[in-house]
C-alpha angles and dihedrals in degrees: 000000000000118000117243115256115239110217117217125189108208113198120197112208091205121084090198113110113246092005122170088257092054090048090052092051089047089051090051092047089054095045102040119101119277092251088073128081113194124200114191112215111208101163103095089124089062094060111096122239111281112263119174089207089064095044095093137102090309110040119174115292094244089054091050090049091051093047092048091053089055092046093050094048122089089212143002132226119195120193115180142167123225117246118194091342092307145075117289109267093236092058094045089048092053092048091049088061087061098053095087091052136064095224093119095044107125090346109151105245141182122200126201126176112192116178144108091287110347101174096118094044090049091053092047094047091049091051093048093048091048088052089052088050095239116168113244140120139192092287092057095050125080133182115200110189121195090017096171090066093048103054126042131221091271092053095253118144108244096177115074096205092051091048090053092046090050092049089050090049091050091049093052092044091051092048091061086069103030101047114074 
């Protein structure tokens, strides 16, 4: 009997190609158990600016596509940098399109902030995801400060403590799905 595949939507909060956040999600997708299938979403810059007047029965197609990816996923991973002591505008914009829905309600979620500092963005992301009723706790949140010195150009962890913290994060994230 074949094990059921657990679908994870991994959202990178950076719009930069091959960013540290993308590399971290790639690392997770390569080190997570075989029961998991990870799709990395890199199209935040394609989602139109949030407009409550357009958040009706017929929202923009890119918004519907984004929401459907969340709905179809068993869980969501968000890995974001911090820009000017806050979340990147493109990530916050995408999440704003989800406020009028229940698509994150009880959705198993992992949150990573990887930046120079990241503390304020981590706090803001946690607050937003609590507002959206996502399911996460301290063990499925990770702050990686000084990320550029901890992962190389090829996406290999070059800092032992960060590698251990990331493996612990992956373990706790997996256990949300594997422990009944």
